[in-house]
CSV table of C-alpha atoms in Angstrom, one decimal:
chain,number,residue,atom,x,y,z
A,105,MET,CA,-12.1,9.5,19.6
A,106,ALA,CA,-8.0,9.4,19.7
A,107,LEU,CA,-8.2,9.6,16.0
A,108,LEU,CA,-10.4,12.3,15.7
A,109,ARG,CA,-7.9,14.4,17.7
A,110,HIS,CA,-5.0,14.0,15.6
A,111,THR,CA,-7.4,14.4,12.2
A,112,THR,CA,-6.7,17.7,10.5
A,113,GLY,CA,-9.4,19.5,9.5
A,114,GLU,CA,-7.1,20.3,6.4
A,115,ILE,CA,-8.0,18.9,3.5
A,116,LYS,CA,-4.8,18.2,1.2
A,117,GLU,CA,-4.6,16.6,-2.1
A,118,ARG,CA,-1.7,13.6,-2.0
A,119,LYS,CA,-0.9,12.5,-5.7
A,120,ALA,CA,2.3,10.4,-5.6
A,121,LEU,CA,0.8,9.0,-2.0
A,122,THR,CA,-1.5,5.5,-1.0
A,123,VAL,CA,-2.0,6.0,2.7
A,124,ASN,CA,-2.9,2.4,3.9
A,125,PRO,CA,-5.5,1.4,7.0
A,126,ALA,CA,-3.7,1.0,10.0
A,127,LYS,CA,-5.3,-2.3,9.9
A,128,THR,CA,-7.5,-4.4,7.9
A,129,CYS,CA,-9.3,-7.4,7.5
A,130,GLN,CA,-7.9,-11.3,7.5
A,131,PRO,CA,-8.8,-11.9,4.5
A,132,VAL,CA,-6.8,-9.6,2.7
A,133,GLY,CA,-3.6,-11.1,4.5
A,134,ALA,CA,-4.3,-14.5,3.4
A,135,MET,CA,-4.7,-13.1,-0.6
A,136,TYR,CA,-1.3,-11.8,0.3
A,137,ALA,CA,0.2,-14.9,1.8
A,138,SER,CA,-1.5,-17.3,-1.0
A,139,LEU,CA,0.2,-15.3,-3.9
A,140,GLY,CA,3.6,-16.6,-2.2
A,141,VAL,CA,3.2,-20.1,-3.5
A,142,HIS,CA,4.6,-21.1,-6.9
A,143,GLY,CA,1.6,-21.8,-9.6
A,144,CYS,CA,-1.1,-20.8,-6.8
A,145,PHE,CA,-4.7,-19.1,-7.6
A,146,PRO,CA,-6.6,-17.1,-4.4
A,147,HIS,CA,-10.2,-17.5,-3.9
A,148,SER,CA,-12.3,-16.3,-1.3
A,149,HIS,CA,-15.5,-17.9,-0.2
A,150,GLY,CA,-17.9,-14.9,0.2
A,151,SER,CA,-19.3,-12.4,-1.9
A,152,GLN,CA,-18.0,-10.6,-4.8
A,153,GLY,CA,-17.7,-7.6,-2.9
A,154,CYS,CA,-15.3,-9.1,-0.3
A,155,CYS,CA,-13.3,-10.2,-2.8
A,156,ALA,CA,-13.0,-6.8,-4.9
A,157,TYR,CA,-12.4,-5.1,-2.1
A,158,HIS,CA,-9.3,-7.0,-1.0
A,159,ARG,CA,-7.9,-7.4,-4.7
A,160,SER,CA,-8.2,-3.2,-4.8
A,161,THR,CA,-6.3,-3.1,-1.0
A,162,LEU,CA,-3.3,-4.8,-2.9
A,163,THR,CA,-3.4,-3.8,-6.6
A,164,ARG,CA,-3.6,0.2,-4.2
A,165,HIS,CA,-0.6,-0.6,-2.5
A,166,PHE,CA,1.7,-2.7,-4.5
A,167,LYS,CA,0.9,-1.2,-7.7
A,168,GLU,CA,0.6,-4.8,-9.7
A,169,PRO,CA,-2.6,-6.4,-10.6
A,170,VAL,CA,-3.6,-9.4,-7.9
A,171,ILE,CA,-5.7,-12.3,-9.2
A,172,ALA,CA,-7.7,-14.0,-7.2
A,173,GLY,CA,-11.5,-16.0,-7.5
A,174,THR,CA,-14.8,-15.7,-5.5
A,175,SER,CA,-17.7,-17.9,-4.5
A,176,SER,CA,-20.3,-15.3,-5.4
A,177,PHE,CA,-22.5,-15.3,-2.7
A,178,THR,CA,-26.0,-14.8,-3.4
A,179,GLU,CA,-29.3,-14.6,-1.0
A,180,GLY,CA,-29.6,-18.5,-1.6
A,181,SER,CA,-25.6,-19.2,-0.4
A,182,SER,CA,-25.9,-16.6,2.7
A,183,VAL,CA,-28.6,-18.6,4.1
A,184,PHE,CA,-28.3,-22.2,2.4
A,185,GLY,CA,-23.8,-22.1,2.9
A,186,GLY,CA,-21.7,-22.2,0.0
A,187,GLN,CA,-20.5,-25.5,-1.0
A,188,ALA,CA,-21.8,-25.7,-4.1
A,189,ASN,CA,-20.7,-22.5,-5.1
A,190,LEU,CA,-16.9,-23.0,-3.9
A,191,ILE,CA,-17.0,-26.5,-5.8
A,192,THR,CA,-18.1,-25.5,-9.0
A,193,ALA,CA,-15.2,-22.4,-8.3
A,194,ILE,CA,-13.0,-24.8,-7.8
A,195,GLU,CA,-13.7,-27.3,-10.9
A,196,ASN,CA,-14.1,-23.7,-13.1
A,197,ILE,CA,-10.3,-22.5,-11.9
A,198,PHE,CA,-8.8,-25.6,-12.3
A,199,THR,CA,-10.5,-26.1,-16.0
A,200,ILE,CA,-9.7,-22.2,-16.6
A,201,TYR,CA,-6.6,-21.7,-15.2
A,202,ASP,CA,-4.9,-24.4,-14.1
A,203,PRO,CA,-3.6,-23.9,-11.7
A,204,GLU,CA,-0.9,-25.8,-9.5
A,205,THR,CA,-2.8,-25.0,-6.3
A,206,ILE,CA,-6.1,-23.0,-5.1
A,207,ALA,CA,-5.9,-21.4,-1.7
A,208,VAL,CA,-9.2,-21.0,-0.8
A,209,HIS,CA,-10.0,-18.5,2.7
A,210,THR,CA,-13.0,-17.4,4.2
A,211,THR,CA,-15.0,-14.1,5.2
A,212,CYS,CA,-17.3,-12.7,7.4
A,213,LEU,CA,-20.1,-14.3,5.4
A,214,SER,CA,-18.9,-17.6,5.0
A,215,GLU,CA,-17.6,-17.6,8.7
A,216,THR,CA,-21.0,-16.3,10.2
A,217,ILE,CA,-23.0,-18.8,7.9
A,218,GLY,CA,-20.2,-22.1,9.3
A,219,ASP,CA,-19.1,-23.3,6.2
A,220,ASP,CA,-16.5,-25.8,7.0
A,221,LEU,CA,-13.6,-25.7,4.3
A,222,ARG,CA,-11.9,-29.3,5.2
A,223,GLN,CA,-15.5,-30.8,4.8
A,224,ILE,CA,-15.9,-29.0,1.3
A,225,THR,CA,-13.0,-29.2,0.3
A,226,GLN,CA,-12.8,-33.1,0.3
A,227,LYS,CA,-15.8,-33.6,-1.3
A,228,ALA,CA,-14.6,-31.7,-4.0
A,229,ARG,CA,-11.7,-33.9,-4.2
A,230,ASP,CA,-13.7,-37.3,-3.3
A,231,ASP,CA,-16.2,-35.8,-6.9
A,232,GLY,CA,-13.3,-35.6,-8.7
A,233,LYS,CA,-13.3,-31.8,-8.8
A,234,VAL,CA,-9.3,-31.7,-8.4
A,235,PRO,CA,-7.2,-33.0,-10.9
A,236,GLU,CA,-4.5,-35.4,-10.1
A,237,GLY,CA,-1.1,-33.7,-8.8
A,238,LYS,CA,-3.0,-30.6,-8.0
A,239,HIS,CA,-3.5,-29.1,-4.6
A,240,ILE,CA,-6.1,-27.5,-2.4
A,241,ILE,CA,-5.1,-25.4,0.8
A,242,TYR,CA,-7.5,-23.6,3.0
A,243,ALA,CA,-7.8,-21.1,5.8
A,244,SER,CA,-10.2,-19.5,8.4
A,245,THR,CA,-10.2,-16.0,7.9
A,246,PRO,CA,-13.4,-14.4,9.6
A,247,SER,CA,-12.9,-10.6,9.1
A,248,TYR,CA,-14.8,-10.0,12.5
A,249,VAL,CA,-11.3,-11.4,14.8
A,250,GLY,CA,-7.6,-10.1,14.5
A,251,THR,CA,-6.3,-8.2,12.0
A,252,HIS,CA,-4.8,-8.5,8.0
A,253,VAL,CA,-1.5,-10.0,10.2
A,254,THR,CA,-3.4,-12.6,11.6
A,255,GLY,CA,-5.3,-13.6,8.0
A,256,TYR,CA,-1.9,-13.8,6.7
A,257,SER,CA,-0.5,-16.0,9.6
A,258,ASN,CA,-3.6,-18.6,9.4
A,259,MET,CA,-3.0,-18.5,5.8
A,260,VAL,CA,1.0,-19.9,5.9
A,261,LYS,CA,-0.4,-22.3,8.6
A,262,GLY,CA,-2.6,-23.6,6.2
A,263,ILE,CA,0.6,-23.5,3.5
A,264,LEU,CA,2.6,-25.6,5.4
A,265,ARG,CA,-0.1,-28.1,6.7
A,266,CYS,CA,-0.3,-29.2,2.8
A,267,PHE,CA,2.5,-29.4,1.9
A,268,ALA,CA,4.8,-29.6,5.0
A,269,LYS,CA,5.6,-34.1,5.0
A,270,SER,CA,8.4,-35.0,7.5
A,271,THR,CA,10.3,-37.6,5.6
A,272,GLY,CA,12.8,-38.6,8.2
A,273,THR,CA,15.6,-37.5,6.4
A,274,PRO,CA,17.0,-34.1,6.5
A,275,ASN,CA,17.6,-32.0,3.5
A,276,GLY,CA,20.4,-29.7,4.7
A,277,LYS,CA,17.8,-26.8,3.9
A,278,VAL,CA,17.0,-23.9,6.4
A,279,ASN,CA,13.4,-23.1,6.6
A,280,ILE,CA,12.8,-19.1,6.6
A,281,ILE,CA,9.0,-18.7,6.9
A,282,PRO,CA,8.4,-14.6,6.9
A,283,GLY,CA,6.1,-12.5,9.0
A,284,PHE,CA,3.8,-9.6,7.1
A,285,CYS,CA,6.6,-8.2,5.0
A,286,GLU,CA,6.9,-6.1,1.7
A,287,PRO,CA,8.2,-8.6,-1.3
A,288,SER,CA,11.8,-6.3,-1.2
A,289,ASP,CA,12.4,-7.9,2.4
A,290,MET,CA,12.1,-11.6,1.1
A,291,ALA,CA,14.0,-11.2,-1.3
A,292,GLU,CA,17.0,-9.4,0.9
A,293,MET,CA,16.0,-13.1,3.4
A,294,ARG,CA,17.3,-15.0,0.6
A,295,ARG,CA,20.1,-12.6,-0.5
A,296,ILE,CA,21.8,-12.5,2.9
A,297,ALA,CA,20.9,-16.5,3.0
A,298,THR,CA,22.4,-17.2,-0.3
A,299,MET,CA,25.7,-14.9,0.6
A,300,MET,CA,26.1,-17.2,3.5
A,301,GLY,CA,26.0,-20.1,1.4
A,302,ILE,CA,23.0,-21.2,2.8
A,303,GLU,CA,20.4,-23.3,1.2
A,304,CYS,CA,16.9,-22.2,2.1
A,305,ILE,CA,13.6,-22.3,1.6
A,306,VAL,CA,11.6,-19.0,1.7
A,307,VAL,CA,7.8,-19.4,2.3
A,308,PRO,CA,5.9,-17.6,1.4
A,309,ASP,CA,7.4,-15.5,-1.4
A,310,THR,CA,5.9,-12.5,-2.8
A,311,ASN,CA,9.7,-11.4,-4.4
A,312,GLY,CA,8.4,-11.3,-8.1
A,313,VAL,CA,5.0,-11.4,-7.9
A,314,LEU,CA,3.9,-8.4,-6.6
A,315,ASN,CA,7.3,-6.4,-7.4
A,316,GLY,CA,7.4,-8.1,-11.1
A,317,PRO,CA,9.9,-5.3,-12.9
A,318,LEU,CA,12.4,-5.8,-10.1
A,319,ALA,CA,12.6,-9.7,-10.3
A,320,ILE,CA,14.9,-10.5,-13.5
A,321,THR,CA,15.4,-14.5,-13.8
A,322,LYS,CA,17.7,-16.2,-15.4
A,323,CYS,CA,15.9,-17.0,-18.5
A,324,THR,CA,14.7,-13.7,-19.1
A,325,PRO,CA,15.1,-11.9,-22.0
A,326,ARG,CA,17.3,-9.2,-21.6
A,327,VAL,CA,15.9,-6.1,-22.7
A,328,GLY,CA,18.0,-3.1,-24.2
A,329,PRO,CA,18.4,-0.2,-21.8
A,330,HIS,CA,16.0,2.4,-22.5
A,331,PRO,CA,17.5,5.3,-24.2
A,332,ARG,CA,17.1,7.4,-20.4
A,333,LYS,CA,17.1,4.7,-18.4
A,334,SER,CA,19.8,2.2,-16.9
A,335,PRO,CA,19.5,-1.3,-17.7
A,336,PRO,CA,17.8,-3.5,-15.5
A,337,ARG,CA,19.7,-5.4,-12.6
A,338,ALA,CA,19.9,-9.2,-13.5
A,339,ILE,CA,18.8,-11.2,-9.8
A,340,PRO,CA,20.3,-14.8,-9.7
A,341,TRP,CA,18.1,-17.7,-10.4
A,342,ALA,CA,18.9,-19.1,-7.2
A,343,ALA,CA,18.3,-16.0,-5.4
A,344,SER,CA,14.7,-15.1,-6.7
A,345,ALA,CA,13.6,-18.9,-6.9
A,346,SER,CA,10.2,-19.1,-5.1
A,347,ALA,CA,9.2,-21.4,-2.0
A,348,PHE,CA,8.1,-24.9,-4.4
A,349,GLY,CA,9.8,-24.4,-8.1
A,350,PRO,CA,10.8,-21.1,-10.2
A,351,PRO,CA,9.4,-17.9,-9.1
A,352,PRO,CA,5.8,-17.3,-10.2
A,353,THR,CA,6.5,-14.5,-12.8
A,354,ARG,CA,4.5,-12.9,-15.3
A,355,SER,CA,4.2,-13.1,-19.2
A,356,THR,CA,6.8,-11.0,-20.5
A,357,ILE,CA,4.5,-9.0,-23.0
A,358,TRP,CA,7.0,-6.3,-24.4
A,359,THR,CA,6.3,-3.9,-27.2
A,360,PRO,CA,9.3,-1.8,-27.7
A,361,SER,CA,8.8,1.9,-28.4
A,362,ALA,CA,9.9,3.6,-32.1
A,363,ARG,CA,13.2,4.4,-30.5
A,364,CYS,CA,13.9,1.0,-29.0
A,365,ARG,CA,12.8,-1.4,-32.2
A,366,ALA,CA,16.5,-1.0,-33.5
A,367,ARG,CA,17.3,-2.9,-30.1
A,368,SER,CA,17.6,-6.5,-29.9
A,369,TRP,CA,18.2,-9.0,-26.3
A,370,THR,CA,19.9,-12.0,-26.2
A,371,CYS,CA,18.4,-15.0,-24.8
A,372,PRO,CA,20.7,-16.9,-22.5
A,373,SER,CA,20.7,-20.3,-24.1
A,374,ALA,CA,20.8,-19.4,-28.1
A,375,SER,CA,23.9,-17.7,-29.6
A,376,ARG,CA,21.5,-15.3,-31.9
A,377,PRO,CA,20.1,-12.3,-30.7
A,378,ARG,CA,16.1,-12.2,-30.9
A,379,THR,CA,14.4,-9.1,-31.7
A,380,ALA,CA,10.8,-8.7,-30.6
A,381,SER,CA,9.2,-11.6,-31.4
A,382,TRP,CA,10.7,-13.6,-29.2
A,383,THR,CA,10.2,-17.2,-29.0
A,384,PRO,CA,10.7,-19.1,-25.6
A,385,CYS,CA,13.1,-21.4,-24.6
A,386,ALA,CA,13.2,-24.7,-23.4
A,387,LYS,CA,14.6,-23.7,-20.0
A,388,TRP,CA,11.8,-20.9,-19.9
A,389,PRO,CA,10.1,-21.7,-16.6
A,390,GLY,CA,6.4,-20.5,-18.2
């Protein structure tokens, strides 16, 4: 009733404004945290509708495409469990997309059934569905408990549980674990640490994934400035590196307009300019 009292009776058109809900379900936060790991493919263990809602929520806010897989539950999966669906999904994702890591989070349906992600992911490894050197991380994120911030925290714990191993030898770096915040906030944390001369590991780090045009790495081709826009600001490689390697960047597929075709960019590792048919150099992270 409190929300209804503050809701106006007049309906206003909002064309340049995105209104987010005050809180949403755990899988949204878990999917967002997964995108902050280099080479990670989020996977929603539930129905197709759940995954579509989580993706659209993040896409609507960040104005960036968000990828994710789903176990595609059917009536049979809803009754007998989704183990077979998840194992098949893991095999297909590694075969088709070849990510470094798959981050599995649950939904209301799979949590109500009682699917055990630890047991299912271990069975996938035992059956040879996980290639050598690849990883699966998981988190329990029922939508009927907590909010998107809870799901983000649960997935961060899953990430650290998978990757953080004690060697007994300090590496001289500082671990920075951001809360649920914007990619720009994560970039600012890394920038401040870099200015202080501190080597840090930021995890998760969605900078360069959900604000792609703002993160231009060392080997990114320098696009000729648009006639009516200022040139993009380059961010140093050290300041934009991701938690577990180079930042997960999107493929640079840029088609110059008619007014910009005469311009060219220069690859940092080559002395001659490259035109629109640019070939990545050996240093290009992929």
